[in-house]
Amino acid sequence: MKTVYMGTPDFAVQPLKALVEAGYEVAAVITQPDKPKGRGKTLLPTPVKEEALKHEIPVYQPAKLRNNQEFFHILQEINPDIIIVAAFGQIIPKEILSLPRYGCINIHASLLPKYRGAAPIQQAVIDGEKESGVTIMQMGEGLDTGDMISRIVIPIDPKETGGSLFAKLSQAGAELLIKTLPSIEQGTAVYEKQPEESPTPYAAMITKQMGLMDFTKSAEELERLVRGMNPWPSAHTFLNGKTLKVWDSYVSQEETHEAPGTVIRTDRDGIHTACGKNVLVLTEVQLEGKKRMKTDAFLRGYTVEDGTKFTDRKE
């Protein structure tokens, strides 16, 4: 079965690697254009492009898919049996969806129909879900609304971060893909329709602003936000006019009458902070311009007085 693979970030690397190792013919890899990074604005390849080049697979990087007849003709010449998509980053037009004999399938990092959208991994952690998973689905014109073909359930650990779940689901997606492709090719796959109207949570694209900690929320909600936003874009607040990233924390059942965002005390355990309900103890932080460090080490070089108030903006 001749395949074309479309993907961009780290999440999409393991499925590509699994395709090659399983002996599938990957005729081409489609990924987003290289982006400038760092002070020197050096153009860096996407993680999927790097993996493709290791296996000498031709790589195409169209800036857009819609109304791009030149790229469409390239796909027509390749004539793939199936197109496999994993976190590609662009809407795929109808003409491409209908081109391959077996259509286009998507490796989506949630248990559909829950968490359609761009950031299902982080959102599942933030929302306190007990499990997540991967669904392989037939792609249609709607956003993550196509027929489901297969799925795998992955438990979410109590200290799961967005990053750790990301790695688990990438590997799970790779394994599920290799198990699913033979049934598609042999015509034995079972296609299950999703509900037309789904009340389940939608996972919007993550922005830096979403990491801002609102201490009027419960400590439990904020602890989940810290984990979900780790490693990107990170949960953060402001301390004495500087951004303070929070990398790790835990919930204390201590009750306090202090206003939310007020530092109750600091000790070897961390920075005990009043919330709308209970207390959040910050155990790993990073002050603007400084290194990431455990809070006890941070407090040896930076004094945080009891009664200090975290704010939601630079002052």
PDB file of C-alpha atoms in Angstrom:
ATOM      1  CA  MET A   1       0.000   0.000   0.000  1.00  0.00           C
ATOM      2  CA  LYS A   2       1.580   3.268  -1.173  1.00  0.00           C
ATOM      3  CA  THR A   3       1.244   5.961   1.492  1.00  0.00           C
ATOM      4  CA  VAL A   4       1.694   9.698   1.756  1.00  0.00           C
ATOM      5  CA  TYR A   5       2.291  10.967   5.280  1.00  0.00           C
ATOM      6  CA  MET A   6       1.301  14.445   6.468  1.00  0.00           C
ATOM      7  CA  GLY A   7       2.507  15.701   9.848  1.00  0.00           C
ATOM      8  CA  THR A   8       4.584  18.389  11.493  1.00  0.00           C
ATOM      9  CA  PRO A   9       5.440  18.309  15.252  1.00  0.00           C
ATOM     10  CA  ASP A  10       7.070  15.729  17.521  1.00  0.00           C
ATOM     11  CA  PHE A  11       3.750  13.953  18.025  1.00  0.00           C
ATOM     12  CA  ALA A  12       3.776  12.925  14.356  1.00  0.00           C
ATOM     13  CA  VAL A  13       7.301  11.467  14.353  1.00  0.00           C
ATOM     14  CA  GLN A  14       6.611   8.083  15.966  1.00  0.00           C
ATOM     15  CA  PRO A  15       3.819   7.084  13.539  1.00  0.00           C
ATOM     16  CA  LEU A  16       6.061   7.927  10.570  1.00  0.00           C
ATOM     17  CA  LYS A  17       8.893   5.910  12.051  1.00  0.00           C
ATOM     18  CA  ALA A  18       6.510   2.990  12.648  1.00  0.00           C
ATOM     19  CA  LEU A  19       5.332   3.070   9.021  1.00  0.00           C
ATOM     20  CA  VAL A  20       8.889   2.794   7.747  1.00  0.00           C
ATOM     21  CA  GLU A  21       9.820   0.047  10.213  1.00  0.00           C
ATOM     22  CA  ALA A  22       6.696  -1.929   9.260  1.00  0.00           C
ATOM     23  CA  GLY A  23       7.776  -1.900   5.623  1.00  0.00           C
ATOM     24  CA  TYR A  24       5.128   0.408   4.180  1.00  0.00           C
ATOM     25  CA  GLU A  25       6.058   2.397   1.108  1.00  0.00           C
ATOM     26  CA  VAL A  26       6.073   6.054   2.153  1.00  0.00           C
ATOM     27  CA  ALA A  27       6.184   7.797  -1.206  1.00  0.00           C
ATOM     28  CA  ALA A  28       6.267  11.316   0.228  1.00  0.00           C
ATOM     29  CA  VAL A  29       6.080  13.313   3.437  1.00  0.00           C
ATOM     30  CA  ILE A  30       4.163  16.591   3.555  1.00  0.00           C
ATOM     31  CA  THR A  31       4.988  18.965   6.388  1.00  0.00           C
ATOM     32  CA  GLN A  32       4.801  22.659   7.237  1.00  0.00           C
ATOM     33  CA  PRO A  33       7.463  25.066   5.914  1.00  0.00           C
ATOM     34  CA  ASP A  34      10.651  25.503   7.938  1.00  0.00           C
ATOM     35  CA  LYS A  35      10.351  28.299  10.496  1.00  0.00           C
ATOM     36  CA  PRO A  36      12.966  30.797  11.704  1.00  0.00           C
ATOM     37  CA  LYS A  37      13.962  30.312  15.333  1.00  0.00           C
ATOM     38  CA  GLY A  38      16.350  31.903  17.800  1.00  0.00           C
ATOM     39  CA  ARG A  39      18.096  35.238  17.675  1.00  0.00           C
ATOM     40  CA  GLY A  40      19.742  34.417  14.374  1.00  0.00           C
ATOM     41  CA  LYS A  41      16.382  33.467  12.838  1.00  0.00           C
ATOM     42  CA  THR A  42      17.901  30.256  11.523  1.00  0.00           C
ATOM     43  CA  LEU A  43      15.458  28.190   9.497  1.00  0.00           C
ATOM     44  CA  LEU A  44      14.830  24.928  11.316  1.00  0.00           C
ATOM     45  CA  PRO A  45      13.150  21.878   9.808  1.00  0.00           C
ATOM     46  CA  THR A  46      10.043  20.409  11.402  1.00  0.00           C
ATOM     47  CA  PRO A  47      10.555  17.244  13.480  1.00  0.00           C
ATOM     48  CA  VAL A  48       8.704  15.210  10.820  1.00  0.00           C
ATOM     49  CA  LYS A  49      10.949  16.566   8.063  1.00  0.00           C
ATOM     50  CA  GLU A  50      14.021  15.558  10.059  1.00  0.00           C
ATOM     51  CA  GLU A  51      12.668  12.013  10.430  1.00  0.00           C
ATOM     52  CA  ALA A  52      11.758  11.781   6.736  1.00  0.00           C
ATOM     53  CA  LEU A  53      15.225  12.852   5.632  1.00  0.00           C
ATOM     54  CA  LYS A  54      16.770  10.101   7.772  1.00  0.00           C
ATOM     55  CA  HIS A  55      14.912   7.597   5.595  1.00  0.00           C
ATOM     56  CA  GLU A  56      15.535   9.500   2.339  1.00  0.00           C
ATOM     57  CA  ILE A  57      11.806  10.096   1.825  1.00  0.00           C
ATOM     58  CA  PRO A  58      10.926  13.014  -0.505  1.00  0.00           C
ATOM     59  CA  VAL A  59       9.605  15.989   1.492  1.00  0.00           C
ATOM     60  CA  TYR A  60       7.174  18.658   0.315  1.00  0.00           C
ATOM     61  CA  GLN A  61       6.409  21.815   2.314  1.00  0.00           C
ATOM     62  CA  PRO A  62       3.553  23.752   0.709  1.00  0.00           C
ATOM     63  CA  ALA A  63       2.696  27.002   2.472  1.00  0.00           C
ATOM     64  CA  LYS A  64      -0.945  26.259   1.748  1.00  0.00           C
ATOM     65  CA  LEU A  65      -2.998  23.343   0.458  1.00  0.00           C
ATOM     66  CA  ARG A  66      -6.138  25.181  -0.607  1.00  0.00           C
ATOM     67  CA  ASN A  67      -6.172  26.418  -4.214  1.00  0.00           C
ATOM     68  CA  ASN A  68      -2.695  25.009  -4.767  1.00  0.00           C
ATOM     69  CA  GLN A  69      -3.010  23.227  -8.098  1.00  0.00           C
ATOM     70  CA  GLU A  70       0.747  22.766  -8.470  1.00  0.00           C
ATOM     71  CA  PHE A  71       0.906  20.736  -5.262  1.00  0.00           C
ATOM     72  CA  PHE A  72      -2.299  18.858  -6.108  1.00  0.00           C
ATOM     73  CA  HIS A  73      -0.771  17.730  -9.403  1.00  0.00           C
ATOM     74  CA  ILE A  74       2.253  16.434  -7.483  1.00  0.00           C
ATOM     75  CA  LEU A  75      -0.062  14.328  -5.314  1.00  0.00           C
ATOM     76  CA  GLN A  76      -1.871  13.085  -8.414  1.00  0.00           C
ATOM     77  CA  GLU A  77       1.425  11.950  -9.899  1.00  0.00           C
ATOM     78  CA  ILE A  78       2.376  10.154  -6.677  1.00  0.00           C
ATOM     79  CA  ASN A  79      -1.076   8.498  -6.732  1.00  0.00           C
ATOM     80  CA  PRO A  80      -1.093   7.251  -3.106  1.00  0.00           C
ATOM     81  CA  ASP A  81      -3.430   4.489  -1.954  1.00  0.00           C
ATOM     82  CA  ILE A  82      -3.920   6.293   1.346  1.00  0.00           C
ATOM     83  CA  ILE A  83      -2.916   9.576   2.999  1.00  0.00           C
ATOM     84  CA  ILE A  84      -2.132   9.416   6.720  1.00  0.00           C
ATOM     85  CA  VAL A  85      -2.397  12.644   8.723  1.00  0.00           C
ATOM     86  CA  ALA A  86      -1.072  13.374  12.221  1.00  0.00           C
ATOM     87  CA  ALA A  87      -1.051  16.933  13.591  1.00  0.00           C
ATOM     88  CA  PHE A  88      -0.328  18.426  10.184  1.00  0.00           C
ATOM     89  CA  GLY A  89      -1.461  21.959  10.969  1.00  0.00           C
ATOM     90  CA  GLN A  90      -3.568  22.878   7.922  1.00  0.00           C
ATOM     91  CA  ILE A  91      -7.127  22.152   6.828  1.00  0.00           C
ATOM     92  CA  ILE A  92      -7.034  19.558   4.052  1.00  0.00           C
ATOM     93  CA  PRO A  93      -9.281  20.441   1.080  1.00  0.00           C
ATOM     94  CA  LYS A  94     -11.901  18.124  -0.351  1.00  0.00           C
ATOM     95  CA  GLU A  95      -9.972  17.417  -3.551  1.00  0.00           C
ATOM     96  CA  ILE A  96      -7.094  15.929  -1.545  1.00  0.00           C
ATOM     97  CA  LEU A  97      -9.385  14.034   0.841  1.00  0.00           C
ATOM     98  CA  SER A  98     -11.007  12.232  -2.087  1.00  0.00           C
ATOM     99  CA  LEU A  99      -7.824  11.571  -4.077  1.00  0.00           C
ATOM    100  CA  PRO A 100      -6.517   8.274  -2.569  1.00  0.00           C
ATOM    101  CA  ARG A 101      -8.289   4.946  -3.053  1.00  0.00           C
ATOM    102  CA  TYR A 102      -8.661   4.496   0.736  1.00  0.00           C
ATOM    103  CA  GLY A 103      -9.105   8.195   1.437  1.00  0.00           C
ATOM    104  CA  CYS A 104      -7.336  10.109   4.204  1.00  0.00           C
ATOM    105  CA  ILE A 105      -7.125   8.922   7.801  1.00  0.00           C
ATOM    106  CA  ASN A 106      -6.208  10.995  10.828  1.00  0.00           C
ATOM    107  CA  ILE A 107      -4.410   9.996  14.023  1.00  0.00           C
ATOM    108  CA  HIS A 108      -6.228  12.138  16.609  1.00  0.00           C
ATOM    109  CA  ALA A 109      -4.967  12.347  20.197  1.00  0.00           C
ATOM    110  CA  SER A 110      -8.265  11.941  22.038  1.00  0.00           C
ATOM    111  CA  LEU A 111     -11.121   9.498  22.502  1.00  0.00           C
ATOM    112  CA  LEU A 112     -13.474  10.996  19.950  1.00  0.00           C
ATOM    113  CA  PRO A 113     -15.995  12.501  19.976  1.00  0.00           C
ATOM    114  CA  LYS A 114     -14.447  14.054  23.088  1.00  0.00           C
ATOM    115  CA  TYR A 115     -11.889  16.786  22.515  1.00  0.00           C
ATOM    116  CA  ARG A 116     -12.137  17.527  18.855  1.00  0.00           C
ATOM    117  CA  GLY A 117      -9.793  20.373  17.999  1.00  0.00           C
ATOM    118  CA  ALA A 118      -6.162  21.430  18.057  1.00  0.00           C
ATOM    119  CA  ALA A 119      -5.031  20.758  21.650  1.00  0.00           C
ATOM    120  CA  PRO A 120      -6.753  17.629  23.014  1.00  0.00           C
ATOM    121  CA  ILE A 121      -3.719  16.425  24.976  1.00  0.00           C
ATOM    122  CA  GLN A 122      -3.238  19.505  27.156  1.00  0.00           C
ATOM    123  CA  GLN A 123      -6.959  20.024  27.578  1.00  0.00           C
ATOM    124  CA  ALA A 124      -7.528  16.506  28.914  1.00  0.00           C
ATOM    125  CA  VAL A 125      -4.938  17.132  31.654  1.00  0.00           C
ATOM    126  CA  ILE A 126      -6.298  20.598  32.456  1.00  0.00           C
ATOM    127  CA  ASP A 127      -9.831  19.231  32.751  1.00  0.00           C
ATOM    128  CA  GLY A 128      -8.801  16.443  35.137  1.00  0.00           C
ATOM    129  CA  GLU A 129      -9.732  13.552  32.851  1.00  0.00           C
ATOM    130  CA  LYS A 130      -8.850  10.090  34.144  1.00  0.00           C
ATOM    131  CA  GLU A 131      -8.086   8.713  30.692  1.00  0.00           C
ATOM    132  CA  SER A 132      -7.243   9.843  27.193  1.00  0.00           C
ATOM    133  CA  GLY A 133      -6.251   7.944  24.100  1.00  0.00           C
ATOM    134  CA  VAL A 134      -5.933   7.949  20.335  1.00  0.00           C
ATOM    135  CA  THR A 135      -8.632   7.586  17.692  1.00  0.00           C
ATOM    136  CA  ILE A 136      -7.916   6.778  14.058  1.00  0.00           C
ATOM    137  CA  MET A 137     -10.665   8.229  11.917  1.00  0.00           C
ATOM    138  CA  GLN A 138     -11.624   8.649   8.288  1.00  0.00           C
ATOM    139  CA  MET A 139     -11.242  12.305   7.427  1.00  0.00           C
ATOM    140  CA  GLY A 140     -14.142  14.342   6.107  1.00  0.00           C
ATOM    141  CA  GLU A 141     -14.660  18.044   5.588  1.00  0.00           C
ATOM    142  CA  GLY A 142     -15.681  18.668   9.229  1.00  0.00           C
ATOM    143  CA  LEU A 143     -13.136  19.222  11.985  1.00  0.00           C
ATOM    144  CA  ASP A 144     -12.419  15.801  13.553  1.00  0.00           C
ATOM    145  CA  THR A 145     -15.973  14.667  12.780  1.00  0.00           C
ATOM    146  CA  GLY A 146     -15.253  11.737  10.431  1.00  0.00           C
ATOM    147  CA  ASP A 147     -16.093   8.090  11.014  1.00  0.00           C
ATOM    148  CA  MET A 148     -14.034   6.394  13.739  1.00  0.00           C
ATOM    149  CA  ILE A 149     -12.085   3.282  12.721  1.00  0.00           C
ATOM    150  CA  SER A 150     -10.097   2.291  15.818  1.00  0.00           C
ATOM    151  CA  ARG A 151      -9.092   3.629  19.227  1.00  0.00           C
ATOM    152  CA  ILE A 152      -6.844   2.928  22.161  1.00  0.00           C
ATOM    153  CA  VAL A 153      -7.380   4.082  25.758  1.00  0.00           C
ATOM    154  CA  ILE A 154      -4.463   5.450  27.812  1.00  0.00           C
ATOM    155  CA  PRO A 155      -4.857   6.165  31.572  1.00  0.00           C
ATOM    156  CA  ILE A 156      -3.808   9.630  32.760  1.00  0.00           C
ATOM    157  CA  ASP A 157      -1.520   9.488  35.799  1.00  0.00           C
ATOM    158  CA  PRO A 158      -2.195  11.800  38.779  1.00  0.00           C
ATOM    159  CA  LYS A 159       1.025  13.734  38.026  1.00  0.00           C
ATOM    160  CA  GLU A 160       0.694  13.577  34.236  1.00  0.00           C
ATOM    161  CA  THR A 161       1.904  16.632  32.333  1.00  0.00           C
ATOM    162  CA  GLY A 162       0.984  17.737  28.857  1.00  0.00           C
ATOM    163  CA  GLY A 163       4.480  16.659  27.786  1.00  0.00           C
ATOM    164  CA  SER A 164       4.393  13.186  29.310  1.00  0.00           C
ATOM    165  CA  LEU A 165       0.920  12.451  27.899  1.00  0.00           C
ATOM    166  CA  PHE A 166       2.070  13.784  24.537  1.00  0.00           C
ATOM    167  CA  ALA A 167       4.848  11.169  24.438  1.00  0.00           C
ATOM    168  CA  LYS A 168       2.532   8.339  25.517  1.00  0.00           C
ATOM    169  CA  LEU A 169      -0.096   9.149  22.913  1.00  0.00           C
ATOM    170  CA  SER A 170       2.447   9.548  20.136  1.00  0.00           C
ATOM    171  CA  GLN A 171       3.726   6.015  20.770  1.00  0.00           C
ATOM    172  CA  ALA A 172       0.184   4.658  21.190  1.00  0.00           C
ATOM    173  CA  GLY A 173      -0.854   6.297  17.917  1.00  0.00           C
ATOM    174  CA  ALA A 174       2.058   4.706  16.091  1.00  0.00           C
ATOM    175  CA  GLU A 175       1.159   1.238  17.364  1.00  0.00           C
ATOM    176  CA  LEU A 176      -2.544   1.700  16.632  1.00  0.00           C
ATOM    177  CA  LEU A 177      -1.803   2.861  13.081  1.00  0.00           C
ATOM    178  CA  ILE A 178       0.150  -0.292  12.235  1.00  0.00           C
ATOM    179  CA  LYS A 179      -2.637  -2.462  13.685  1.00  0.00           C
ATOM    180  CA  THR A 180      -5.338  -0.553  11.784  1.00  0.00           C
ATOM    181  CA  LEU A 181      -3.896  -0.256   8.258  1.00  0.00           C
ATOM    182  CA  PRO A 182      -4.315  -3.958   7.309  1.00  0.00           C
ATOM    183  CA  SER A 183      -8.052  -3.848   8.092  1.00  0.00           C
ATOM    184  CA  ILE A 184      -8.460  -0.775   5.872  1.00  0.00           C
ATOM    185  CA  GLU A 185      -6.585  -2.428   3.014  1.00  0.00           C
ATOM    186  CA  GLN A 186      -8.464  -5.740   3.408  1.00  0.00           C
ATOM    187  CA  GLY A 187     -11.860  -4.045   3.665  1.00  0.00           C
ATOM    188  CA  THR A 188     -12.592  -5.436   7.145  1.00  0.00           C
ATOM    189  CA  ALA A 189     -12.379  -2.121   9.036  1.00  0.00           C
ATOM    190  CA  VAL A 190     -15.556  -1.085  10.852  1.00  0.00           C
ATOM    191  CA  TYR A 191     -16.440   2.594  10.452  1.00  0.00           C
ATOM    192  CA  GLU A 192     -18.415   4.107  13.345  1.00  0.00           C
ATOM    193  CA  LYS A 193     -20.192   7.418  12.818  1.00  0.00           C
ATOM    194  CA  GLN A 194     -19.748  10.166  15.393  1.00  0.00           C
ATOM    195  CA  PRO A 195     -22.774  11.996  16.818  1.00  0.00           C
ATOM    196  CA  GLU A 196     -23.739  14.892  14.560  1.00  0.00           C
ATOM    197  CA  GLU A 197     -24.106  17.208  17.528  1.00  0.00           C
ATOM    198  CA  SER A 198     -21.647  16.495  20.302  1.00  0.00           C
ATOM    199  CA  PRO A 199     -21.861  18.265  23.682  1.00  0.00           C
ATOM    200  CA  THR A 200     -18.394  17.040  24.642  1.00  0.00           C
ATOM    201  CA  PRO A 201     -15.511  19.462  25.336  1.00  0.00           C
ATOM    202  CA  TYR A 202     -13.758  21.128  22.408  1.00  0.00           C
ATOM    203  CA  ALA A 203      -9.977  21.529  22.589  1.00  0.00           C
ATOM    204  CA  ALA A 204      -9.118  24.962  21.198  1.00  0.00           C
ATOM    205  CA  MET A 205      -5.574  25.836  20.199  1.00  0.00           C
ATOM    206  CA  ILE A 206      -3.406  26.588  23.235  1.00  0.00           C
ATOM    207  CA  THR A 207      -2.147  30.162  23.624  1.00  0.00           C
ATOM    208  CA  LYS A 208       0.332  31.670  26.076  1.00  0.00           C
ATOM    209  CA  GLN A 209      -2.459  33.699  27.676  1.00  0.00           C
ATOM    210  CA  MET A 210      -4.244  30.465  28.635  1.00  0.00           C
ATOM    211  CA  GLY A 211      -1.357  29.701  31.008  1.00  0.00           C
ATOM    212  CA  LEU A 212      -2.069  32.763  33.187  1.00  0.00           C
ATOM    213  CA  MET A 213      -2.951  31.570  36.682  1.00  0.00           C
ATOM    214  CA  ASP A 214      -6.194  32.916  38.121  1.00  0.00           C
ATOM    215  CA  PHE A 215      -5.878  32.343  41.860  1.00  0.00           C
ATOM    216  CA  THR A 216      -9.592  32.894  42.416  1.00  0.00           C
ATOM    217  CA  LYS A 217      -9.950  29.367  41.016  1.00  0.00           C
ATOM    218  CA  SER A 218      -9.447  26.335  43.250  1.00  0.00           C
ATOM    219  CA  ALA A 219      -5.978  25.006  43.997  1.00  0.00           C
ATOM    220  CA  GLU A 220      -6.979  21.758  42.296  1.00  0.00           C
ATOM    221  CA  GLU A 221      -7.847  23.549  39.044  1.00  0.00           C
ATOM    222  CA  LEU A 222      -4.576  25.469  39.087  1.00  0.00           C
ATOM    223  CA  GLU A 223      -2.514  22.365  39.827  1.00  0.00           C
ATOM    224  CA  ARG A 224      -4.022  20.742  36.723  1.00  0.00           C
ATOM    225  CA  LEU A 225      -3.312  23.893  34.691  1.00  0.00           C
ATOM    226  CA  VAL A 226       0.341  23.767  35.761  1.00  0.00           C
ATOM    227  CA  ARG A 227       0.630  20.156  34.587  1.00  0.00           C
ATOM    228  CA  GLY A 228      -1.336  20.660  31.395  1.00  0.00           C
ATOM    229  CA  MET A 229       0.755  23.663  30.331  1.00  0.00           C
ATOM    230  CA  ASN A 230       4.054  21.863  30.964  1.00  0.00           C
ATOM    231  CA  PRO A 231       6.231  22.141  28.873  1.00  0.00           C
ATOM    232  CA  TRP A 232       4.477  24.721  26.660  1.00  0.00           C
ATOM    233  CA  PRO A 233       3.499  27.444  27.112  1.00  0.00           C
ATOM    234  CA  SER A 234       3.818  26.935  30.907  1.00  0.00           C
ATOM    235  CA  ALA A 235       1.550  28.229  33.632  1.00  0.00           C
ATOM    236  CA  HIS A 236       2.629  31.652  34.875  1.00  0.00           C
ATOM    237  CA  THR A 237       1.866  34.532  37.169  1.00  0.00           C
ATOM    238  CA  PHE A 238       3.621  37.804  38.006  1.00  0.00           C
ATOM    239  CA  LEU A 239       5.846  38.475  41.010  1.00  0.00           C
ATOM    240  CA  ASN A 240       7.019  42.025  41.709  1.00  0.00           C
ATOM    241  CA  GLY A 241       6.537  42.969  38.070  1.00  0.00           C
ATOM    242  CA  LYS A 242       8.310  39.945  36.607  1.00  0.00           C
ATOM    243  CA  THR A 243       6.907  36.833  34.978  1.00  0.00           C
ATOM    244  CA  LEU A 244       7.116  33.767  37.218  1.00  0.00           C
ATOM    245  CA  LYS A 245       6.629  30.459  35.413  1.00  0.00           C
ATOM    246  CA  VAL A 246       5.304  27.641  37.578  1.00  0.00           C
ATOM    247  CA  TRP A 247       6.521  24.187  36.533  1.00  0.00           C
ATOM    248  CA  ASP A 248       5.294  22.050  39.414  1.00  0.00           C
ATOM    249  CA  SER A 249       2.961  22.346  42.382  1.00  0.00           C
ATOM    250  CA  TYR A 250       0.668  20.423  44.686  1.00  0.00           C
ATOM    251  CA  VAL A 251      -2.618  21.028  46.474  1.00  0.00           C
ATOM    252  CA  SER A 252      -2.724  21.559  50.240  1.00  0.00           C
ATOM    253  CA  GLN A 253      -6.085  21.144  51.978  1.00  0.00           C
ATOM    254  CA  GLU A 254      -5.135  23.957  54.363  1.00  0.00           C
ATOM    255  CA  GLU A 255      -7.825  26.577  54.793  1.00  0.00           C
ATOM    256  CA  THR A 256      -7.026  30.273  54.730  1.00  0.00           C
ATOM    257  CA  HIS A 257      -8.872  33.570  54.840  1.00  0.00           C
ATOM    258  CA  GLU A 258      -6.187  35.371  52.830  1.00  0.00           C
ATOM    259  CA  ALA A 259      -7.154  36.854  49.467  1.00  0.00           C
ATOM    260  CA  PRO A 260      -6.497  34.596  46.447  1.00  0.00           C
ATOM    261  CA  GLY A 261      -2.968  34.980  45.117  1.00  0.00           C
ATOM    262  CA  THR A 262      -1.503  35.889  48.529  1.00  0.00           C
ATOM    263  CA  VAL A 263       1.627  34.095  49.730  1.00  0.00           C
ATOM    264  CA  ILE A 264       0.733  32.606  53.127  1.00  0.00           C
ATOM    265  CA  ARG A 265       4.275  31.449  53.847  1.00  0.00           C
ATOM    266  CA  THR A 266       7.388  30.000  52.283  1.00  0.00           C
ATOM    267  CA  ASP A 267       9.309  26.989  53.545  1.00  0.00           C
ATOM    268  CA  ARG A 268      11.286  24.003  52.270  1.00  0.00           C
ATOM    269  CA  ASP A 269       8.105  22.567  50.735  1.00  0.00           C
ATOM    270  CA  GLY A 270       7.508  25.600  48.548  1.00  0.00           C
ATOM    271  CA  ILE A 271       5.539  28.817  48.232  1.00  0.00           C
ATOM    272  CA  HIS A 272       2.135  28.334  49.907  1.00  0.00           C
ATOM    273  CA  THR A 273      -0.394  30.456  48.015  1.00  0.00           C
ATOM    274  CA  ALA A 274      -4.040  31.172  48.796  1.00  0.00           C
ATOM    275  CA  CYS A 275      -6.571  30.208  46.128  1.00  0.00           C
ATOM    276  CA  GLY A 276     -10.333  30.447  45.755  1.00  0.00           C
ATOM    277  CA  LYS A 277     -10.404  27.086  47.519  1.00  0.00           C
ATOM    278  CA  ASN A 278      -7.543  25.479  49.440  1.00  0.00           C
ATOM    279  CA  VAL A 279      -3.877  26.339  48.993  1.00  0.00           C
ATOM    280  CA  LEU A 280      -1.502  25.748  46.078  1.00  0.00           C
ATOM    281  CA  VAL A 281       2.122  25.029  46.971  1.00  0.00           C
ATOM    282  CA  LEU A 282       4.539  26.069  44.212  1.00  0.00           C
ATOM    283  CA  THR A 283       7.448  23.606  44.179  1.00  0.00           C
ATOM    284  CA  GLU A 284       9.299  24.420  40.944  1.00  0.00           C
ATOM    285  CA  VAL A 285       9.454  27.889  39.415  1.00  0.00           C
ATOM    286  CA  GLN A 286      11.353  30.079  36.978  1.00  0.00           C
ATOM    287  CA  LEU A 287      11.617  33.824  37.392  1.00  0.00           C
ATOM    288  CA  GLU A 288      11.947  35.928  34.256  1.00  0.00           C
ATOM    289  CA  GLY A 289      15.575  35.915  33.119  1.00  0.00           C
ATOM    290  CA  LYS A 290      16.535  33.062  35.488  1.00  0.00           C
ATOM    291  CA  LYS A 291      16.871  29.299  35.290  1.00  0.00           C
ATOM    292  CA  ARG A 292      14.137  26.847  36.165  1.00  0.00           C
ATOM    293  CA  MET A 293      14.695  25.533  39.693  1.00  0.00           C
ATOM    294  CA  LYS A 294      13.121  23.859  42.693  1.00  0.00           C
ATOM    295  CA  THR A 295      11.458  26.418  44.931  1.00  0.00           C
ATOM    296  CA  ASP A 296      13.712  25.805  47.946  1.00  0.00           C
ATOM    297  CA  ALA A 297      16.738  26.665  45.766  1.00  0.00           C
ATOM    298  CA  PHE A 298      14.927  29.677  44.302  1.00  0.00           C
ATOM    299  CA  LEU A 299      14.120  31.001  47.791  1.00  0.00           C
ATOM    300  CA  ARG A 300      17.784  30.853  48.803  1.00  0.00           C
ATOM    301  CA  GLY A 301      18.510  33.559  46.235  1.00  0.00           C
ATOM    302  CA  TYR A 302      15.231  35.454  46.147  1.00  0.00           C
ATOM    303  CA  THR A 303      13.161  36.605  49.098  1.00  0.00           C
ATOM    304  CA  VAL A 304       9.389  36.234  48.917  1.00  0.00           C
ATOM    305  CA  GLU A 305       7.804  37.851  51.957  1.00  0.00           C
ATOM    306  CA  ASP A 306       4.657  36.477  53.579  1.00  0.00           C
ATOM    307  CA  GLY A 307       1.728  38.543  52.325  1.00  0.00           C
ATOM    308  CA  THR A 308       3.261  39.055  48.871  1.00  0.00           C
ATOM    309  CA  LYS A 309       0.537  39.069  46.214  1.00  0.00           C
ATOM    310  CA  PHE A 310       0.855  37.387  42.836  1.00  0.00           C
ATOM    311  CA  THR A 311      -0.759  39.508  40.116  1.00  0.00           C
ATOM    312  CA  ASP A 312      -2.256  38.837  36.701  1.00  0.00           C
ATOM    313  CA  ARG A 313      -0.190  41.445  34.878  1.00  0.00           C
ATOM    314  CA  LYS A 314       3.136  43.212  34.966  1.00  0.00           C
ATOM    315  CA  GLU A 315       2.905  46.276  37.164  1.00  0.00           C
TER     316      GLU A 315
END
